[in-house]
């Protein structure tokens, strides 16, 4: 009993002491709270991280045309590596063999090419979406050979050969050691079909920078560049890519200057 | 649904691009004709008409159709790209009462292909041109002179014939 009575007896005095102390403390807090502005637009503090990685795949159009067209076989590997939020290092590596029958001659072009450059994504994705509408540039090189399989002489005079054109040599002549380089402007899109699997397409306008050709027979087709038109340095190409993203790491978007200043 | 749409657009694109066709027409060049001019044998600077000139191609033993001609002091004739020599039968008839005098002329040449353009392809040019005349009892052609042994165009004479 003694144990209980003791504190009861002395309860009132310390109680007042506490109340006064707490009042002082609260006053202090009160003053503090008034210094802090009320944030009416609270910032979202969750960092939305995005996947960075290497995207590799093949061009579907070259695969399909190889199957359906008799005079063509080709394969193109495509790939890109995400450098920044919107910037990708991109490239294509391919091999093409194309035989073409023109009116009076038949030739085969065969060779490999490499294109390297960048893609810039102009599409603003919602969080979780990974589609892109991009523009890009490439520097491309190709090494190839061209074979003249057969030809006929073009002649408007029909005297010796009323019904057809005179046959020239039917022996195939190969011109090898041919090279070309060109700049390419790319416009394309990529859509994520399933997680990490993308279907894309691109249109390319090439501008020939360098074209080493045989004196007797100019380059009429360049692997990767496509058809070479008389007296023109421009060429048009396209591809349809199926690519798979190998995720390497995740990174949030870089905060812009304004946001950093706000935090300070 | 959106993904199906994108796939559909891509498919349309494949069809669109695979439908491209060439529309090139050859206007840049042609296989040249051999130009022969006829000169007076007595005055080698003067052109001389050949009366009732007729030139026919000859693939022995067949003689082909007459090669049409506009002037009688010159003629443009085609050479054969698939052979190393081309023979012609040149006939002269001084008056309607005279007999037709036939001379056989053979050109030997090397054929060289020259690429013109994508649309034209190759034309034939001729090199190392030489001419020989079959001698008979009464040749109306007295002398032949090859002044240009390469035939690359039909603008100037390649061969002079004196009669």
Tab-separated table of C-alpha atoms in Angstrom:
chain	number	residue	atom	x	y	z
A	1	UNK	CA	0.000	0.000	0.000
A	2	UNK	CA	2.779	2.288	0.850
A	3	UNK	CA	4.132	1.807	-2.531
A	4	UNK	CA	0.972	3.138	-4.151
A	5	UNK	CA	0.323	5.988	-1.861
A	6	UNK	CA	3.641	7.623	-2.357
A	7	UNK	CA	3.213	8.522	-5.980
A	8	UNK	CA	-0.384	9.506	-5.558
A	9	UNK	CA	0.603	12.053	-3.016
A	10	UNK	CA	3.193	13.728	-5.205
A	11	UNK	CA	1.227	13.452	-8.461
A	12	UNK	CA	-0.166	16.945	-8.745
A	13	UNK	CA	3.035	18.950	-8.658
A	14	UNK	CA	4.983	17.111	-11.366
A	15	UNK	CA	1.858	16.969	-13.497
A	16	UNK	CA	1.709	20.752	-13.716
A	17	UNK	CA	5.375	20.832	-14.454
A	18	UNK	CA	4.835	18.546	-17.410
A	19	UNK	CA	1.939	20.511	-18.742
A	20	UNK	CA	3.949	23.727	-18.693
A	21	UNK	CA	6.887	22.021	-20.327
A	22	UNK	CA	4.716	20.570	-23.043
A	23	UNK	CA	3.141	23.966	-23.630
A	24	UNK	CA	6.571	25.463	-24.161
A	25	UNK	CA	7.476	22.668	-26.478
A	26	UNK	CA	4.293	23.047	-28.472
A	27	UNK	CA	4.861	26.760	-28.781
A	28	UNK	CA	8.204	25.993	-30.248
A	29	UNK	CA	6.788	23.480	-32.725
A	30	UNK	CA	4.047	25.885	-33.616
A	31	UNK	CA	6.591	28.489	-34.633
A	32	UNK	CA	8.450	25.931	-36.634
A	33	UNK	CA	5.377	24.756	-38.506
A	34	UNK	CA	4.663	28.262	-39.693
A	35	UNK	CA	8.046	28.485	-41.395
A	36	UNK	CA	7.272	25.492	-43.632
A	37	UNK	CA	5.185	26.431	-46.727
A	38	UNK	CA	2.259	24.182	-47.427
A	39	UNK	CA	2.971	22.103	-50.565
A	40	UNK	CA	-0.174	22.190	-52.633
A	41	UNK	CA	1.415	20.206	-55.510
A	42	UNK	CA	3.189	17.306	-53.903
A	43	UNK	CA	5.806	15.774	-56.257
A	44	UNK	CA	5.633	12.133	-57.112
A	45	UNK	CA	8.710	10.655	-55.541
A	46	UNK	CA	8.522	7.230	-57.188
A	47	UNK	CA	11.356	6.884	-59.717
A	48	UNK	CA	10.039	5.418	-62.934
A	49	UNK	CA	12.881	3.276	-64.140
A	50	UNK	CA	13.168	2.225	-67.751
A	51	UNK	CA	14.822	-0.795	-69.251
A	52	UNK	CA	18.067	-0.326	-71.108
A	53	UNK	CA	19.565	-3.053	-73.195
A	54	UNK	CA	20.538	-4.501	-76.513
A	55	UNK	CA	17.885	-5.165	-79.114
A	56	UNK	CA	18.777	-7.730	-81.788
A	57	UNK	CA	16.827	-9.314	-84.593
A	58	UNK	CA	16.385	-9.916	-88.298
A	59	UNK	CA	14.786	-8.213	-91.245
A	60	UNK	CA	11.636	-10.123	-92.143
A	61	UNK	CA	11.254	-8.698	-95.643
A	62	UNK	CA	14.594	-10.060	-96.836
A	63	UNK	CA	13.754	-13.469	-95.394
A	64	UNK	CA	10.366	-13.541	-97.085
A	65	UNK	CA	11.567	-12.237	-100.459
A	66	UNK	CA	14.375	-14.832	-100.398
A	67	UNK	CA	11.699	-17.513	-100.215
A	68	UNK	CA	9.266	-16.076	-102.731
A	69	UNK	CA	11.547	-14.550	-105.329
A	70	UNK	CA	13.754	-16.725	-107.493
A	71	UNK	CA	16.502	-14.248	-108.240
A	72	UNK	CA	17.052	-13.023	-104.707
A	73	UNK	CA	18.558	-14.276	-101.507
A	74	UNK	CA	19.389	-12.033	-98.604
A	75	UNK	CA	19.676	-11.822	-94.859
A	76	UNK	CA	19.949	-8.801	-92.612
A	77	UNK	CA	20.622	-8.696	-88.898
A	78	UNK	CA	19.512	-5.552	-87.125
A	79	UNK	CA	20.416	-4.288	-83.698
A	80	UNK	CA	20.353	-1.262	-81.465
A	81	UNK	CA	21.701	-0.342	-78.060
A	82	UNK	CA	19.987	2.255	-75.909
A	83	UNK	CA	22.402	4.996	-74.968
A	84	UNK	CA	20.084	7.587	-73.469
A	85	UNK	CA	16.401	8.121	-72.846
A	86	UNK	CA	15.731	8.714	-76.542
A	87	UNK	CA	19.015	7.905	-78.239
A	88	UNK	CA	20.040	4.552	-79.623
A	89	UNK	CA	23.199	3.292	-81.277
A	90	UNK	CA	21.890	1.302	-84.233
A	91	UNK	CA	23.233	-0.842	-87.019
A	92	UNK	CA	22.512	-3.413	-89.671
A	93	UNK	CA	24.693	-6.197	-91.046
A	94	UNK	CA	23.591	-8.040	-94.135
A	95	UNK	CA	24.326	-10.059	-97.212
A	96	UNK	CA	22.447	-9.965	-100.484
A	97	UNK	CA	22.586	-11.747	-103.819
A	98	UNK	CA	20.335	-10.497	-106.531
A	99	UNK	CA	19.965	-11.564	-110.129
A	100	UNK	CA	18.108	-9.202	-112.358
A	101	UNK	CA	16.906	-9.671	-115.910
A	102	UNK	CA	16.795	-6.360	-117.709
A	103	UNK	CA	15.447	-6.119	-121.251
A	104	UNK	CA	18.694	-7.045	-122.954
A	105	UNK	CA	21.006	-8.249	-120.230
A	106	UNK	CA	21.129	-10.279	-117.081
A	107	UNK	CA	23.388	-9.676	-114.113
A	108	UNK	CA	23.979	-10.873	-110.582
A	109	UNK	CA	25.182	-8.713	-107.720
A	110	UNK	CA	26.467	-10.404	-104.607
A	111	UNK	CA	28.011	-8.959	-101.485
A	112	UNK	CA	27.821	-7.840	-97.879
A	113	UNK	CA	27.162	-4.566	-96.127
A	114	UNK	CA	27.393	-2.908	-92.750
A	115	UNK	CA	25.461	0.149	-91.592
A	116	UNK	CA	26.182	2.001	-88.373
A	117	UNK	CA	24.561	5.062	-86.887
A	118	UNK	CA	22.021	6.377	-84.437
A	119	UNK	CA	18.276	6.359	-83.973
A	120	UNK	CA	16.421	9.101	-82.139
A	121	UNK	CA	13.022	8.264	-80.697
A	122	UNK	CA	10.513	11.044	-81.179
A	123	UNK	CA	7.616	9.222	-79.587
A	124	UNK	CA	6.549	10.130	-76.021
A	125	UNK	CA	5.721	6.838	-74.367
A	126	UNK	CA	3.371	6.499	-71.429
A	127	UNK	CA	4.949	4.760	-68.497
A	128	UNK	CA	5.251	1.076	-69.289
A	129	UNK	CA	5.079	1.519	-73.049
A	130	UNK	CA	8.163	1.000	-75.143
A	131	UNK	CA	7.116	1.915	-78.658
A	132	UNK	CA	9.073	4.232	-80.874
A	133	UNK	CA	8.720	6.395	-83.930
A	134	UNK	CA	12.257	7.260	-84.795
A	135	UNK	CA	14.471	9.108	-87.193
A	136	UNK	CA	18.045	8.118	-87.664
A	137	UNK	CA	21.191	8.289	-89.696
A	138	UNK	CA	23.644	5.692	-90.888
A	139	UNK	CA	26.994	5.476	-92.551
A	140	UNK	CA	27.075	2.349	-94.650
A	141	UNK	CA	29.729	0.422	-96.524
A	142	UNK	CA	29.375	-2.459	-98.923
A	143	UNK	CA	31.790	-4.830	-100.596
A	144	UNK	CA	30.468	-6.835	-103.502
A	145	UNK	CA	30.961	-8.300	-106.960
A	146	UNK	CA	28.864	-7.990	-110.069
A	147	UNK	CA	28.570	-10.663	-112.729
A	148	UNK	CA	27.307	-10.015	-116.216
A	149	UNK	CA	25.643	-13.315	-117.070
A	150	UNK	CA	24.627	-12.604	-120.669
A	151	UNK	CA	23.606	-9.761	-122.893
A	152	UNK	CA	22.274	-8.799	-126.295
A	153	UNK	CA	23.371	-5.800	-128.297
A	154	UNK	CA	20.853	-3.009	-128.393
A	155	UNK	CA	20.369	-1.995	-132.015
A	156	UNK	CA	17.482	-0.117	-133.558
A	157	UNK	CA	18.530	-1.414	-136.976
A	158	UNK	CA	16.647	-4.625	-137.644
A	159	UNK	CA	18.401	-5.681	-140.867
A	160	UNK	CA	20.434	-8.711	-139.772
A	161	UNK	CA	18.125	-9.776	-136.996
A	162	UNK	CA	14.526	-8.845	-137.806
A	163	UNK	CA	12.933	-10.579	-134.818
A	164	UNK	CA	15.331	-10.163	-131.939
A	165	UNK	CA	18.579	-8.589	-130.846
A	166	UNK	CA	21.984	-10.008	-131.652
A	167	UNK	CA	23.356	-12.126	-128.851
A	168	UNK	CA	26.585	-11.015	-127.325
A	169	UNK	CA	28.874	-13.240	-125.340
A	170	UNK	CA	27.040	-15.758	-123.183
A	171	UNK	CA	30.081	-16.320	-121.022
A	172	UNK	CA	29.589	-14.809	-117.583
A	173	UNK	CA	32.021	-12.026	-116.783
A	174	UNK	CA	32.646	-11.226	-113.142
A	175	UNK	CA	33.710	-7.819	-111.916
A	176	UNK	CA	34.889	-8.109	-108.341
A	177	UNK	CA	36.525	-5.924	-105.737
A	178	UNK	CA	33.713	-3.385	-105.992
A	179	UNK	CA	32.978	-1.144	-103.024
A	180	UNK	CA	30.522	1.586	-102.175
A	181	UNK	CA	29.732	3.771	-99.214
A	182	UNK	CA	26.737	5.937	-98.579
A	183	UNK	CA	24.860	7.977	-95.999
A	184	UNK	CA	21.382	6.937	-95.063
A	185	UNK	CA	18.438	8.758	-93.566
A	186	UNK	CA	16.105	6.458	-91.687
A	187	UNK	CA	12.497	6.898	-90.679
A	188	UNK	CA	10.795	4.070	-88.891
A	189	UNK	CA	8.756	2.711	-86.063
A	190	UNK	CA	8.947	-0.115	-83.574
A	191	UNK	CA	6.062	-1.522	-81.592
A	192	UNK	CA	6.296	-3.889	-78.659
A	193	UNK	CA	4.143	-6.885	-79.539
A	194	UNK	CA	4.856	-8.928	-76.438
A	195	UNK	CA	7.244	-8.293	-73.557
A	196	UNK	CA	10.630	-7.492	-75.087
A	197	UNK	CA	9.573	-8.578	-78.592
A	198	UNK	CA	9.314	-5.806	-81.159
A	199	UNK	CA	8.013	-5.541	-84.706
A	200	UNK	CA	9.336	-2.610	-86.654
A	201	UNK	CA	9.639	-1.129	-90.065
A	202	UNK	CA	11.775	1.553	-91.625
A	203	UNK	CA	12.177	3.456	-94.864
A	204	UNK	CA	15.645	4.572	-95.904
A	205	UNK	CA	16.937	7.157	-98.324
A	206	UNK	CA	20.552	6.625	-99.242
A	207	UNK	CA	22.994	9.101	-100.716
A	208	UNK	CA	26.007	7.552	-102.420
A	209	UNK	CA	29.288	9.021	-101.233
A	210	UNK	CA	31.670	6.636	-102.878
A	211	UNK	CA	31.072	4.125	-105.644
A	212	UNK	CA	33.930	2.139	-107.090
A	213	UNK	CA	32.774	0.450	-110.257
A	214	UNK	CA	34.168	-1.440	-113.213
A	215	UNK	CA	34.764	0.651	-116.327
A	216	UNK	CA	32.978	-1.815	-118.585
A	217	UNK	CA	29.927	-2.356	-116.405
A	218	UNK	CA	28.721	0.127	-113.788
A	219	UNK	CA	27.200	-0.855	-110.477
A	220	UNK	CA	23.479	-1.241	-111.053
A	221	UNK	CA	22.686	-2.710	-107.666
A	222	UNK	CA	24.548	-2.355	-104.400
A	223	UNK	CA	23.805	-4.737	-101.522
A	224	UNK	CA	22.131	-2.746	-98.772
A	225	UNK	CA	21.704	0.332	-100.934
A	226	UNK	CA	19.403	-1.261	-103.479
A	227	UNK	CA	18.951	-0.166	-107.079
A	228	UNK	CA	21.340	2.453	-108.414
A	229	UNK	CA	19.606	4.841	-110.777
A	230	UNK	CA	21.361	6.385	-113.778
A	231	UNK	CA	22.850	9.780	-113.041
A	232	UNK	CA	21.500	9.847	-109.513
A	233	UNK	CA	23.180	9.344	-106.174
A	234	UNK	CA	19.981	8.547	-104.324
A	235	UNK	CA	18.597	5.158	-103.482
A	236	UNK	CA	15.636	3.893	-101.532
A	237	UNK	CA	15.424	0.909	-99.234
A	238	UNK	CA	13.314	-0.490	-96.460
A	239	UNK	CA	13.188	-3.238	-93.881
A	240	UNK	CA	10.743	-4.903	-91.526
A	241	UNK	CA	12.454	-6.028	-88.389
A	242	UNK	CA	11.512	-8.502	-85.709
A	243	UNK	CA	13.718	-7.815	-82.699
A	244	UNK	CA	14.162	-9.048	-79.169
A	245	UNK	CA	15.282	-6.799	-76.344
A	246	UNK	CA	17.917	-8.256	-74.053
A	247	UNK	CA	17.476	-6.153	-70.898
A	248	UNK	CA	20.784	-5.186	-69.329
A	249	UNK	CA	19.938	-2.631	-66.639
A	250	UNK	CA	17.260	-0.199	-65.492
A	251	UNK	CA	17.672	3.495	-65.203
A	252	UNK	CA	15.392	6.362	-64.307
A	253	UNK	CA	15.016	9.326	-66.570
A	254	UNK	CA	17.590	12.030	-65.967
A	255	UNK	CA	16.148	14.875	-63.897
A	256	UNK	CA	16.135	18.118	-65.724
A	257	UNK	CA	17.698	21.296	-64.362
A	258	UNK	CA	14.460	22.813	-63.071
A	259	UNK	CA	13.627	19.822	-60.952
A	260	UNK	CA	17.054	19.777	-59.316
A	261	UNK	CA	16.819	23.448	-58.416
A	262	UNK	CA	13.401	22.909	-56.876
A	263	UNK	CA	14.737	20.289	-54.554
A	264	UNK	CA	17.446	22.579	-53.256
B	1	UNK	CA	-6.188	-4.118	-81.238
B	2	UNK	CA	-3.615	-1.385	-81.735
B	3	UNK	CA	-0.893	-3.954	-82.355
B	4	UNK	CA	-3.002	-5.673	-84.995
B	5	UNK	CA	-3.414	-2.310	-86.691
B	6	UNK	CA	0.338	-1.726	-86.790
B	7	UNK	CA	0.924	-5.219	-88.190
B	8	UNK	CA	-1.696	-4.545	-90.839
B	9	UNK	CA	-0.079	-1.256	-91.878
B	10	UNK	CA	3.261	-3.029	-92.199
B	11	UNK	CA	1.703	-5.722	-94.392
B	12	UNK	CA	0.198	-3.068	-96.667
B	13	UNK	CA	3.669	-1.526	-96.841
B	14	UNK	CA	5.202	-4.788	-98.064
B	15	UNK	CA	2.672	-5.023	-100.870
B	16	UNK	CA	3.156	-1.364	-101.767
B	17	UNK	CA	6.927	-1.597	-102.055
B	18	UNK	CA	7.037	-4.935	-103.851
B	19	UNK	CA	4.838	-3.539	-106.615
B	20	UNK	CA	7.494	-1.147	-107.926
B	21	UNK	CA	8.375	-1.629	-111.586
B	22	UNK	CA	10.893	-0.082	-113.906
B	23	UNK	CA	9.822	2.409	-116.497
B	24	UNK	CA	13.090	3.040	-118.267
B	25	UNK	CA	13.186	3.623	-122.004
B	26	UNK	CA	16.413	3.596	-123.948
B	27	UNK	CA	17.181	6.959	-125.541
B	28	UNK	CA	20.870	7.253	-124.747
B	29	UNK	CA	22.571	5.296	-127.479
B	30	UNK	CA	22.479	2.842	-130.322
B	31	UNK	CA	24.745	0.482	-132.203
B	32	UNK	CA	26.425	2.612	-134.894
B	33	UNK	CA	26.074	1.987	-138.620
B	34	UNK	CA	29.010	1.841	-140.996
B	35	UNK	CA	29.120	4.939	-143.190
B	36	UNK	CA	30.465	4.563	-146.730
B	37	UNK	CA	30.979	7.469	-149.101
B	38	UNK	CA	31.537	7.089	-152.822
B	39	UNK	CA	34.258	9.122	-154.515
B	40	UNK	CA	35.387	9.635	-158.074
B	41	UNK	CA	38.393	7.493	-158.852
B	42	UNK	CA	39.754	10.077	-161.226
B	43	UNK	CA	39.455	12.909	-158.707
B	44	UNK	CA	39.705	11.494	-155.199
B	45	UNK	CA	38.273	14.597	-153.563
B	46	UNK	CA	34.993	14.597	-155.488
B	47	UNK	CA	31.892	12.713	-154.424
B	48	UNK	CA	30.454	10.627	-157.197
B	49	UNK	CA	26.941	9.186	-157.354
B	50	UNK	CA	26.550	5.497	-157.993
B	51	UNK	CA	23.794	5.042	-160.545
B	52	UNK	CA	21.063	2.683	-159.377
B	53	UNK	CA	23.022	1.759	-156.273
B	54	UNK	CA	21.691	-1.259	-154.451
B	55	UNK	CA	23.301	-2.787	-151.374
B	56	UNK	CA	22.265	-6.142	-149.974
B	57	UNK	CA	23.591	-8.129	-147.080
B	58	UNK	CA	25.176	-11.461	-147.923
B	59	UNK	CA	25.214	-14.538	-145.749
B	60	UNK	CA	26.648	-16.908	-148.310
B	61	UNK	CA	24.943	-18.241	-150.332
B	62	UNK	CA	21.841	-16.146	-149.489
B	63	UNK	CA	21.463	-12.561	-150.491
B	64	UNK	CA	19.194	-10.546	-148.254
B	65	UNK	CA	16.870	-7.585	-148.871
B	66	UNK	CA	18.018	-4.268	-150.217
B	67	UNK	CA	19.260	-1.888	-147.557
B	68	UNK	CA	17.247	1.282	-147.951
B	69	UNK	CA	19.224	4.301	-148.910
B	70	UNK	CA	18.527	8.006	-149.227
B	71	UNK	CA	21.522	9.284	-151.155
B	72	UNK	CA	23.425	7.706	-154.012
B	73	UNK	CA	26.884	8.988	-153.012
B	74	UNK	CA	26.785	7.526	-149.511
B	75	UNK	CA	25.197	4.699	-147.592
B	76	UNK	CA	24.848	3.627	-143.974
B	77	UNK	CA	24.939	-0.113	-143.467
B	78	UNK	CA	24.730	-2.281	-140.377
B	79	UNK	CA	27.505	-4.671	-139.438
B	80	UNK	CA	26.976	-8.043	-137.800
B	81	UNK	CA	27.639	-8.126	-134.074
B	82	UNK	CA	27.656	-11.905	-133.903
B	83	UNK	CA	30.252	-12.497	-136.637
B	84	UNK	CA	33.815	-11.364	-137.287
B	85	UNK	CA	33.040	-10.311	-140.830
B	86	UNK	CA	30.125	-8.909	-142.744
B	87	UNK	CA	29.635	-9.224	-146.493
B	88	UNK	CA	27.631	-7.030	-148.799
B	89	UNK	CA	26.648	-7.166	-152.421
B	90	UNK	CA	26.908	-3.746	-154.041
B	91	UNK	CA	25.328	-3.417	-157.456
B	92	UNK	CA	25.607	-0.665	-160.003
B	93	UNK	CA	23.614	-0.232	-163.192
B	94	UNK	CA	24.762	2.619	-165.374
B	95	UNK	CA	21.644	2.743	-167.568
B	96	UNK	CA	18.539	0.613	-167.686
B	97	UNK	CA	19.889	-1.150	-170.766
B	98	UNK	CA	23.225	-2.021	-169.178
B	99	UNK	CA	23.707	-5.224	-167.202
B	100	UNK	CA	23.758	-4.964	-163.380
B	101	UNK	CA	27.347	-4.987	-162.207
B	102	UNK	CA	27.692	-6.799	-158.873
B	103	UNK	CA	30.665	-6.476	-156.553
B	104	UNK	CA	31.032	-8.358	-153.275
B	105	UNK	CA	32.615	-6.438	-150.427
B	106	UNK	CA	33.597	-8.036	-147.104
B	107	UNK	CA	34.366	-6.134	-143.910
B	108	UNK	CA	36.178	-7.901	-141.133
B	109	UNK	CA	35.964	-6.424	-137.675
B	110	UNK	CA	36.154	-7.093	-133.962
B	111	UNK	CA	33.046	-6.462	-131.935
B	112	UNK	CA	33.283	-4.692	-128.621
B	113	UNK	CA	30.374	-4.276	-126.221
B	114	UNK	CA	29.886	-0.862	-124.674
B	115	UNK	CA	27.515	-0.259	-121.789
B	116	UNK	CA	25.288	2.759	-122.392
B	117	UNK	CA	22.772	2.920	-119.579
B	118	UNK	CA	20.507	0.772	-117.439
B	119	UNK	CA	17.690	0.997	-119.952
B	120	UNK	CA	19.762	0.476	-123.109
B	121	UNK	CA	22.235	-2.055	-121.863
B	122	UNK	CA	25.027	-2.790	-124.307
B	123	UNK	CA	25.564	-1.618	-127.856
B	124	UNK	CA	28.186	-2.933	-130.255
B	125	UNK	CA	31.166	-0.913	-131.375
B	126	UNK	CA	33.541	-2.234	-134.025
B	127	UNK	CA	37.294	-2.171	-134.047
B	128	UNK	CA	40.116	-3.079	-136.432
B	129	UNK	CA	37.905	-2.641	-139.414
B	130	UNK	CA	39.355	-3.814	-142.725
B	131	UNK	CA	37.698	-4.137	-146.125
B	132	UNK	CA	38.339	-6.560	-148.946
B	133	UNK	CA	36.821	-6.778	-152.384
B	134	UNK	CA	36.179	-10.030	-154.206
B	135	UNK	CA	37.925	-9.571	-157.521
B	136	UNK	CA	35.990	-10.500	-160.611
B	137	UNK	CA	36.393	-9.802	-164.312
B	138	UNK	CA	34.709	-6.435	-164.168
B	139	UNK	CA	34.794	-4.684	-160.761
B	140	UNK	CA	33.014	-1.324	-160.777
B	141	UNK	CA	34.679	-0.555	-157.418
B	142	UNK	CA	38.225	0.468	-158.190
B	143	UNK	CA	39.619	1.164	-154.732
B	144	UNK	CA	38.610	1.031	-151.065
B	145	UNK	CA	40.050	3.080	-148.257
B	146	UNK	CA	39.234	2.579	-144.582
B	147	UNK	CA	39.620	6.009	-143.017
B	148	UNK	CA	38.414	5.066	-139.545
B	149	UNK	CA	39.115	1.582	-138.282
B	150	UNK	CA	36.865	2.009	-135.251
B	151	UNK	CA	33.125	2.403	-135.641
B	152	UNK	CA	31.760	4.204	-132.590
B	153	UNK	CA	29.233	6.495	-134.189
B	154	UNK	CA	27.524	7.098	-137.520
B	155	UNK	CA	28.350	10.773	-137.817
B	156	UNK	CA	31.369	10.604	-140.115
B	157	UNK	CA	32.430	8.292	-142.933
B	158	UNK	CA	34.436	5.221	-142.045
B	159	UNK	CA	35.098	3.935	-145.536
B	160	UNK	CA	35.742	5.630	-148.879
B	161	UNK	CA	34.948	3.754	-152.068
B	162	UNK	CA	36.398	4.985	-155.361
B	163	UNK	CA	34.708	4.106	-158.602
